Every structure is written in C-alpha cells, then in structure tokens.
Amino acid sequence: MVIVQTEDFNAAELTAALRKRHAGQAGALVTFTGYVRDYTEGQGTHTLFLEHYPGMCEREITDICQQAIERWQVPEPTVVHRVGELHNGEQIVYVGVASAHRGDAFRACEFIIDALKTRAPFWKRETLASGERFWVQQRESDAEKTAQWAHDTPNNAKESS
Amino acid sequence: MVIVQTEDFNAAELTAALRKRHAGQAGALVTFTGYVRDYTEGQGTHTLFLEHYPGMCEREITDICQQAIERWQVPEPTVVHRVGELHNGEQIVYVGVASAHRGDAFRACEFIIDALKTRAPFWKRETLASGERFWVQQRESDAEKTAQWAHDTPNNAKESS
Amino acid sequence: MSGTAINVLYFAQVAELTGTRLESWPLAEPVSGAQWLEQLEARYPQLAPAQRLKLAVNQFHVKHSVVINPGDEVAVFEPVTGG
Amino acid sequence: MSGTAINVLYFAQVAELTGTRLESWPLAEPVSGAQWLEQLEARYPQLAPAQRLKLAVNQFHVKHSVVINPGDEVAVFEPVTGG
C-alpha cells in the first residue's frame, strides 16, 4: 500500500491495518517513522515544504516495494509519505514491513527508506525562523547507502532469517 | 525504559512516549514488534506461556540497551516484554529506538531484539490445539545472529549514518 | 506517443529558476538528454550548468544518454530529498 | 555473600523435571559449575545430561568454569527462547 498525502497519518492505525492484511503469516513487524527535525543546527527549522511529482512518486515507491518483496520474504509493505507544509516534530514518512523472519523485515524496511530517499521524486524546502528559505541538498551518505544495497550479497547483508 | 509485564501493551503509546523523551533530537524512529504466530506449521498454536526469571530479565535487557547506546548514536531505547499466557496473534515484545541517524536506529533495534532472544531469561511453552504441550527450543539461527554482532565491524555492519 | 513537441515539467528549485512548472517545448526530431539540456541552458542561462540536473522521461529516471522523442513527458530536477 | 548453602532456582522444563522451582542446596566449599552440575545430575537423573544446561550465578550468565560460592544464587535452565 503506497499513499502520498498532505494529511498527517496515524502510525498505529497503519500498523494495525498492515497486521490485518498479513494476519497469521507474520510474527515480526518493523516500522520506520521519519520526523521533521532541526536540520540546521542552532537555527531551528521553522517549516518544511515538501514538493513532489505526482504519479511518478507513487510509481517509484511501488517499484521499490516490489523490489523488496522479490528480494526478501516479506508480503506487501505499507508506505505513507506526506507532502505540503510540515512543522517541526511532525511525521513525514512511515514504512511498515511484516515478515515471518525478523531479519527480512529489518532489511526490507531499511532498503525501502534508503531507496525512497534517492529515487522517489520529493524535494524539501526549509524555512528558518529568520525567514531564510532554501532547498535541502541530497546528502552524499544517502546516495552511498542506496549504492550499497546494489552490492550487498546475501552473505554480508545478513539476509539469513 | 525496560518493562516486563503480563498485560498487553499499546505500541502507539510506547512510541509516543519514546518520542517525547527524545523530542527534537531524533528524526528517525524504528520499532520492532513480535507477535505470537503459528510456530508449528499446520498445527495452529493454541496458547503460548512465557516464563521468566524476574530481576535477571530486566537486568539483562537493560544491559543490552546500554550496549546499544554505547555502540550507536541512540538515546535510551524502550523495551517491553510480556510474560504469562498469550494467544495467537497477540503482541509479545516491543523494541523502540529513536536516533538522529536512521542507520543507527535500525542497527540498534535489530541488535536489541537479537540479543534479547539469546540472553534474556524467558522461556516459551507452546500448547497446540490438540492439547500437546512442549517447551520451544532455541533456534540455531538466533544464536548465530547474536554471535554475528560481536564480529561486525563498522564497515560490514553498515553502521555509517 | 507522437507529436511535434514534448511536455516539460520543472520541479522545486528548477521551477523557481525557470519561473514556470510546465511548458510545451517544440521538438520535431529525437534528441539525446544531454543535447536537450544544452538547449534548456540556452533558454534558461540561470540553470547553468544544466548538465548537473536530473531527468525523468515518462516518469522514469533516465541517464543523459536517453533519447527524448516527440510526445514524451520530460521532467527536470535536482537530486531528490524526500523521506 | 556467605553461608553454608546456595539458593538454586529451576526454570521452565528444568523446573518441570525437578518438580521444584527453588531449593536451598548445602554447599560449604566453593565448587566449579561443571562439578556442581554433576551433583545436580546425581540428585535429579532425569536432567541427564546436565552438562547441556545453562547456569546463571547471582543473575548473570556464566560458563561452567565459573566458581560457585556458598551464598550464591544459582539458576539452571535450558537455552532461553524469549522475544
């Protein structure tokens, strides 16, 4: 399930719905939640504006989830990403993955958020308390993480269940 | 925060409390929830009884959390583990880890649940629908996973943020 | 798809610099992504160097070696920063 | 701690096999974990082979090479299966 929306989401409800979809199969459930934080140290992020490419966003995230399903033993994950204006401390993104094998749930969940950060067409604009505005730059570490997933073999990725 | 209790827990409330404890510091939050599932394929687990060693349990889990805090950039995690009689589909364990770096949150959360499974003194007794009872055996894969954490260096454990 | 133009979408900082988010761009013959980015920079010098920008064609990420055909939907943007 | 006995705690399957969960076990002199497990098996043959069992002394996991002293709290159990 992939949703891009302006409204806030209830992580507990998303988790409950994910459980319901995969009842009985999954003894392990891993979630990732991302929040707006003080990106610029000491400056205090006032607001964050998230722009996106409708259509391509949903397609890319769905494709990322499909890759996770093919690579690990996980049923369909849940990804919800917000767009529009967000404030300090608010939720931005939720990734929920169920599995019969906890290692698979951890791996798939991290793969999805790593891939989302370098592939899904979202852009963050930050507005500081001072009124200064700028577009957030992609972090090199994010690109490196995504590249790493391509090289990870079952051995060094701890993919065993 | 480490709690061992017979009552069910509300994962959403635990996550909210964890957020509150570390407000502002943490843009990433990873949770693991374990559920009672059909351990014996085709047999249908009727009930699971969890016995524990009071005192030592809390001490071991607290020590595991402390190791995670020393190894990764994570503030104090939340671990809740249930004991007593549990039924199919019920929650057994919750591990919540916040961090400024999502990689650290994933690593610490998985380390904690892996270590808990081989170090925390809990024992599961399963009762099948047929009335047959037996004590669950530790899985070799769990012991192997815990051993692996001792060998993982920052390079191959993907510990970079 | 066919036609004698492409639909161009600008996002985020690129949209701020071009002052538009969507425009029809006349294109009669196929052109490589790199060549098209040269044309884009000629039209919007404020985007220079345009070769640093990312492209998506018909909603898929593509390399600059891609062939853009008349009728395509072409998106131009800086590296994504979601999540 | 001191005394002339240890407190022994049995858990899970071990407790079912011994039929008790807690007992005071006379011990005047220090003894290794492995030696004590031999005594345990002599008393409860149904635990054989007792050397497969795990020990905790004063609520810490220990190897069988540990020295058990009078006054210690000694727990005996099979590998843990929580989580």
XYZ file of C-alpha atoms in Angstrom:
488
model
C 0.000 0.000 0.000
C 1.526 3.290 -1.110
C -0.048 6.640 -0.197
C 1.162 10.200 -0.793
C -0.951 12.711 1.100
C -0.947 16.151 2.706
C -2.794 14.955 5.840
C -0.994 13.599 8.879
C -1.145 9.832 9.404
C -1.773 7.601 12.397
C 1.156 5.179 12.569
C -0.722 2.901 14.981
C -3.656 2.537 12.575
C -1.308 1.901 9.657
C 0.454 -0.804 11.665
C -2.855 -2.373 12.694
C -4.043 -2.409 9.060
C -0.758 -3.953 7.924
C -1.135 -6.661 10.584
C -4.669 -7.335 9.425
C -3.571 -7.726 5.798
C -0.966 -10.309 6.754
C -2.594 -11.938 9.769
C -1.043 -15.201 10.865
C 1.869 -15.102 8.434
C 3.995 -12.547 10.192
C 5.488 -12.841 13.656
C 7.716 -9.799 13.142
C 6.807 -6.240 12.289
C 9.315 -3.459 11.739
C 8.346 0.181 11.254
C 10.310 3.269 10.349
C 8.897 6.731 11.031
C 10.645 9.898 9.891
C 10.012 13.259 11.560
C 10.776 16.878 10.768
C 13.764 17.815 12.886
C 16.156 20.750 13.254
C 18.067 20.243 10.032
C 20.118 23.367 10.517
C 21.769 23.108 13.870
C 21.070 26.045 16.143
C 18.775 27.658 13.579
C 15.612 25.751 14.376
C 13.665 24.624 11.322
C 10.507 26.681 11.227
C 8.669 24.915 8.455
C 9.428 22.337 5.829
C 7.674 22.326 2.482
C 7.590 19.060 0.559
C 7.058 19.229 -3.191
C 6.563 16.079 -5.251
C 5.997 14.726 -8.757
C 2.508 13.202 -8.608
C 2.221 9.877 -10.367
C 5.939 9.249 -10.641
C 6.222 9.335 -6.836
C 3.664 6.594 -6.316
C 5.141 4.544 -9.189
C 8.695 4.761 -7.847
C 7.687 3.816 -4.296
C 5.533 0.935 -5.557
C 8.510 -0.264 -7.601
C 10.808 -0.018 -4.550
C 8.322 -2.102 -2.513
C 8.147 -4.669 -5.319
C 11.940 -4.975 -5.282
C 11.815 -5.570 -1.534
C 9.157 -8.272 -1.985
C 11.314 -10.028 -4.584
C 14.489 -9.805 -2.514
C 13.227 -10.753 0.949
C 10.432 -12.872 2.375
C 8.030 -10.020 3.023
C 4.419 -9.510 1.987
C 3.300 -6.124 0.639
C 4.698 -3.294 2.806
C 2.921 -0.048 3.708
C 4.487 3.303 2.786
C 2.874 6.658 3.531
C 4.627 9.915 2.638
C 3.362 13.391 3.353
C 3.705 16.439 1.106
C 2.999 20.148 1.566
C 3.830 22.265 4.583
C 5.112 20.459 7.677
C 6.260 21.775 11.027
C 8.976 20.850 13.465
C 8.367 17.451 15.052
C 5.667 16.390 12.598
C 5.687 12.982 10.924
C 6.931 12.895 7.325
C 7.070 9.243 6.326
C 6.026 5.796 7.544
C 7.353 2.468 6.311
C 5.873 -0.719 7.781
C 7.081 -4.220 6.902
C 5.763 -7.518 8.271
C 7.534 -10.835 7.906
C 7.802 -14.339 9.283
C 11.537 -13.592 9.609
C 12.607 -10.548 11.570
C 15.873 -10.161 9.659
C 13.902 -9.870 6.422
C 11.576 -7.278 7.964
C 14.541 -5.150 9.132
C 16.376 -5.439 5.814
C 13.335 -4.697 3.651
C 12.246 -1.734 5.792
C 15.687 -0.117 5.677
C 16.067 -0.834 1.954
C 12.740 0.888 1.260
C 13.519 4.082 3.187
C 17.060 4.221 1.756
C 15.793 3.776 -1.823
C 12.937 6.225 -1.276
C 15.404 8.927 -0.240
C 17.336 8.698 -3.512
C 14.659 7.630 -6.009
C 11.244 8.980 -5.037
C 10.737 12.454 -6.550
C 10.223 14.588 -3.424
C 12.035 17.841 -2.697
C 12.275 19.579 0.681
C 12.379 23.332 1.079
C 13.306 24.594 4.513
C 12.282 27.905 6.032
C 14.264 29.025 9.072
C 12.921 31.058 11.973
C 14.801 34.010 10.433
C 12.651 33.718 7.295
C 15.555 32.421 5.189
C 14.473 29.796 2.676
C 16.482 27.153 0.845
C 16.117 23.808 -0.889
C 17.628 20.924 1.045
C 20.565 19.257 -0.717
C 20.741 15.489 -1.112
C 23.231 14.040 1.338
C 26.092 12.055 -0.130
C 25.574 9.442 2.571
C 22.075 8.779 1.196
C 23.364 8.124 -2.309
C 26.099 5.879 -0.886
C 23.592 3.855 1.131
C 21.436 3.194 -1.905
C 24.501 2.173 -3.919
C 25.458 -0.216 -1.127
C 22.196 -2.165 -1.413
C 23.090 -2.992 -5.013
C 26.352 -4.580 -3.864
C 25.135 -6.375 -0.790
C 25.159 -10.101 -1.297
C 23.150 -12.417 0.947
C 26.313 -13.024 2.966
C 27.330 -9.568 4.026
C 23.808 -8.173 4.158
C 22.855 -10.560 6.993
C 19.932 -11.718 4.887
C 19.610 -15.069 6.592
C 16.464 -15.409 8.601
C 12.895 2.049 29.658
C 12.591 -1.679 30.272
C 9.309 -3.269 31.358
C 8.351 -6.924 31.831
C 4.623 -7.318 32.342
C 1.699 -9.711 31.918
C -0.604 -7.021 30.500
C -0.798 -6.243 26.800
C 0.902 -3.034 25.670
C -0.092 -0.205 23.344
C 2.723 0.152 20.815
C 1.447 3.573 19.706
C 1.578 4.931 23.259
C 5.048 3.482 23.794
C 6.235 5.116 20.585
C 4.673 8.456 21.555
C 6.344 8.315 24.981
C 9.685 7.457 23.379
C 9.312 10.453 21.035
C 8.503 12.686 23.977
C 11.603 11.553 25.883
C 13.859 12.394 22.951
C 11.965 15.296 21.379
C 13.902 17.274 18.828
C 16.953 15.045 18.804
C 15.596 12.229 16.736
C 14.372 12.400 13.138
C 14.208 8.619 12.814
C 12.283 6.078 14.837
C 12.449 2.326 14.292
C 10.219 -0.139 16.094
C 10.127 -3.914 16.232
C 7.015 -5.731 17.410
C 6.919 -9.501 17.857
C 3.658 -11.450 17.782
C 2.541 -14.956 18.695
C 2.294 -16.869 15.454
C 1.739 -20.451 14.333
C 5.095 -21.837 15.398
C 4.165 -25.361 14.431
C 3.077 -25.287 10.840
C -0.348 -26.722 10.246
C -0.874 -27.363 13.962
C -2.036 -23.910 14.982
C -0.553 -22.627 18.203
C -3.351 -22.527 20.731
C -1.600 -20.734 23.560
C 1.910 -19.696 24.432
C 3.072 -19.474 28.016
C 6.051 -17.265 28.758
C 8.031 -17.945 31.900
C 10.819 -15.619 33.040
C 13.472 -15.040 35.682
C 12.331 -11.848 37.424
C 15.133 -9.422 38.154
C 17.678 -11.056 35.884
C 15.390 -10.408 32.895
C 15.212 -6.682 33.497
C 18.944 -6.526 34.232
C 19.911 -8.363 31.042
C 17.653 -6.228 28.824
C 18.883 -3.024 30.475
C 22.448 -4.179 29.833
C 21.640 -4.953 26.176
C 20.165 -1.445 25.772
C 23.258 0.061 27.370
C 25.465 -1.792 24.877
C 23.361 -0.380 22.033
C 23.713 3.158 23.440
C 27.498 2.767 23.602
C 27.770 1.306 20.103
C 25.420 3.556 18.131
C 24.189 7.140 18.366
C 20.909 6.323 20.059
C 19.322 7.684 23.226
C 17.684 5.283 25.696
C 15.507 2.719 23.866
C 12.164 1.322 25.066
C 11.731 -2.427 25.511
C 8.524 -4.054 26.743
C 8.218 -7.831 27.024
C 5.156 -9.749 28.095
C 5.067 -12.881 30.218
C 2.332 -15.338 31.174
C -0.316 -16.829 28.892
C -0.569 -15.379 25.382
C -2.788 -16.318 22.476
C -2.359 -16.500 18.727
C -1.778 -13.075 17.180
C -1.095 -11.303 20.484
C 1.866 -8.985 20.929
C 4.864 -10.425 22.786
C 7.590 -7.821 22.608
C 8.174 -4.199 21.578
C 11.530 -2.548 20.901
C 11.570 1.164 20.028
C 14.716 3.088 19.114
C 14.979 6.772 18.186
C 18.007 8.371 16.560
C 19.217 11.337 14.574
C 20.606 8.740 12.132
C 18.255 6.162 10.698
C 21.026 3.601 10.152
C 21.841 3.722 13.849
C 18.174 3.282 14.777
C 17.855 0.199 12.516
C 21.105 -1.326 13.744
C 20.414 -0.728 17.444
C 16.821 -2.015 17.212
C 17.858 -5.243 15.490
C 20.811 -5.723 17.843
C 18.499 -5.423 20.854
C 15.935 -7.970 19.650
C 18.664 -10.379 18.510
C 20.484 -10.124 21.849
C 17.240 -10.386 23.809
C 16.414 -13.674 22.095
C 19.653 -15.312 23.239
C 20.368 -13.546 26.544
C 17.163 -12.506 28.297
C 15.903 -15.342 30.530
C 12.480 -16.044 29.043
C 11.189 -19.485 28.077
C 8.210 -20.229 25.817
C 5.920 -23.200 26.304
C 3.574 -23.952 23.471
C 0.225 -25.698 23.732
C -1.255 -26.975 20.483
C -4.927 -27.209 19.645
C -4.580 -30.970 20.277
C -3.591 -30.238 23.882
C 0.016 -31.310 23.303
C 2.486 -29.165 25.255
C 6.172 -28.594 24.761
C 8.932 -26.095 25.517
C 10.131 -24.202 22.462
C 13.762 -24.900 21.538
C 16.192 -22.069 20.845
C 16.791 -21.725 17.124
C 20.366 -22.077 15.953
C 19.827 -19.074 13.688
C 19.188 -16.921 16.774
C 22.457 -17.923 18.399
C 24.274 -17.318 15.096
C 22.786 -13.844 14.730
C 23.918 -12.823 18.197
C 27.409 -14.172 17.510
C 27.493 -12.165 14.269
C 27.002 -8.855 16.102
C 30.225 -9.493 18.004
C 32.127 -9.789 14.709
C 30.502 -6.973 12.787
C 32.865 -4.092 12.270
C 31.624 -0.610 11.343
C 32.377 -1.445 7.706
C 30.379 -4.559 7.094
C 27.607 -3.715 9.529
C 26.619 -0.635 7.517
C 26.995 1.443 10.677
C 27.521 4.714 8.851
C 24.671 7.144 9.229
C 3.392 8.696 -28.163
C 3.917 11.127 -31.020
C 3.672 14.814 -31.848
C 5.941 17.704 -32.603
C 6.598 18.750 -29.014
C 7.448 17.451 -25.557
C 5.831 18.388 -22.261
C 8.456 19.678 -19.855
C 7.925 19.671 -16.076
C 10.116 21.681 -13.714
C 10.286 20.942 -10.010
C 11.475 22.613 -6.831
C 14.495 24.896 -7.288
C 14.478 24.363 -11.063
C 10.866 25.580 -11.225
C 11.798 28.633 -9.164
C 14.653 29.434 -11.548
C 12.646 28.970 -14.760
C 9.612 30.713 -13.294
C 7.341 28.035 -14.705
C 6.343 24.500 -13.757
C 5.093 23.150 -17.099
C 5.605 24.094 -20.707
C 5.234 22.640 -24.168
C 8.616 22.502 -25.911
C 8.689 22.164 -29.708
C 10.603 19.026 -30.736
C 10.290 17.537 -34.211
C 13.165 15.027 -34.065
C 14.550 12.724 -31.369
C 17.329 14.279 -29.312
C 19.623 12.971 -26.569
C 19.061 14.095 -22.987
C 22.478 15.788 -22.910
C 21.754 17.699 -26.124
C 18.368 18.756 -24.869
C 19.885 20.027 -21.607
C 22.152 22.263 -23.727
C 19.055 23.738 -25.372
C 17.479 24.144 -21.938
C 20.514 26.028 -20.649
C 20.498 28.263 -23.735
C 16.927 29.189 -22.935
C 17.385 29.473 -19.173
C 21.023 30.546 -18.526
C 20.173 30.772 -14.803
C 20.114 26.927 -14.732
C 23.795 26.675 -15.706
C 25.406 24.246 -15.535
C 22.323 22.330 -16.698
C 24.270 19.069 -17.088
C 24.151 18.748 -13.285
C 20.356 18.345 -13.433
C 18.463 15.046 -13.333
C 15.961 13.922 -15.949
C 12.909 11.699 -15.909
C 11.230 10.679 -19.149
C 7.636 9.489 -18.979
C 8.001 9.307 -15.175
C 11.111 7.094 -15.113
C 14.562 8.225 -14.019
C 16.894 8.241 -17.040
C 20.542 8.905 -17.792
C 21.508 11.830 -20.009
C 22.233 9.346 -22.777
C 18.480 8.719 -23.098
C 16.751 9.530 -26.370
C 13.923 12.017 -25.950
C 11.179 11.628 -28.540
C 8.422 13.987 -29.591
C 5.424 13.369 -27.357
C 7.494 12.496 -24.273
C 6.915 13.912 -20.786
C 10.283 15.218 -19.618
C 10.896 16.266 -16.010
C 13.932 18.289 -14.885
C 15.024 18.488 -11.257
C 17.831 18.480 -8.735
C 18.594 15.302 -6.737
C 15.561 14.247 -4.714
C 15.372 14.847 -0.942
C 12.303 13.039 0.349
C 11.945 10.634 3.271
C 27.685 -13.177 50.255
C 28.400 -16.034 52.619
C 26.705 -19.026 54.195
C 26.830 -22.789 54.016
C 24.348 -23.198 51.185
C 23.332 -21.839 47.776
C 19.849 -20.937 46.600
C 19.042 -22.887 43.451
C 16.366 -21.715 41.003
C 14.935 -24.005 38.326
C 13.121 -22.649 35.306
C 10.827 -23.910 32.577
C 11.478 -27.528 31.526
C 14.147 -27.947 34.194
C 11.624 -26.947 36.879
C 9.133 -29.449 35.465
C 11.742 -32.211 35.600
C 12.938 -31.465 39.141
C 9.401 -30.839 40.382
C 10.551 -27.742 42.243
C 11.384 -24.155 41.387
C 13.551 -23.148 44.340
C 15.594 -25.029 46.891
C 18.372 -24.424 49.346
C 21.380 -26.607 48.455
C 24.017 -27.237 51.149
C 27.440 -26.019 49.978
C 30.304 -25.459 52.429
C 33.146 -25.033 49.916
C 33.478 -23.345 46.531
C 32.815 -25.656 43.570
C 33.033 -25.236 39.802
C 29.853 -25.018 37.768
C 30.704 -28.236 35.934
C 31.281 -30.103 39.200
C 28.071 -28.795 40.673
C 26.125 -29.888 37.578
C 27.431 -33.426 38.214
C 25.985 -33.245 41.728
C 22.755 -31.923 40.274
C 22.518 -34.823 37.841
C 23.209 -37.302 40.647
C 20.268 -35.871 42.541
C 17.987 -35.496 39.512
C 18.955 -38.215 36.998
C 16.016 -37.072 34.852
C 18.080 -33.965 33.949
C 20.817 -36.063 32.290
C 22.939 -34.967 30.566
C 23.059 -31.987 32.943
C 26.175 -30.551 31.261
C 23.894 -29.345 28.447
C 22.176 -26.956 30.863
C 22.929 -23.246 31.242
C 23.842 -21.564 34.504
C 23.399 -18.088 35.901
C 25.112 -17.082 39.148
C 23.707 -14.086 41.022
C 21.618 -13.278 37.922
C 24.484 -13.220 35.402
C 25.026 -15.794 32.663
C 28.178 -17.785 33.432
C 30.277 -20.506 31.827
C 30.564 -23.898 33.502
C 34.090 -22.944 34.513
C 32.599 -20.415 36.995
C 33.301 -20.866 40.697
C 30.119 -21.180 42.752
C 30.489 -19.942 46.316
C 28.350 -20.542 49.384
C 25.636 -17.867 49.494
C 25.308 -17.609 45.701
C 22.014 -17.635 43.823
C 22.374 -20.286 41.115
C 19.838 -20.641 38.286
C 19.643 -23.679 35.998
C 17.846 -23.618 32.660
C 17.766 -24.589 29.007
C 18.681 -22.018 26.332
C 16.351 -19.029 26.526
C 13.541 -18.554 23.994
C 12.091 -15.091 24.570
C 11.400 -12.326 22.098
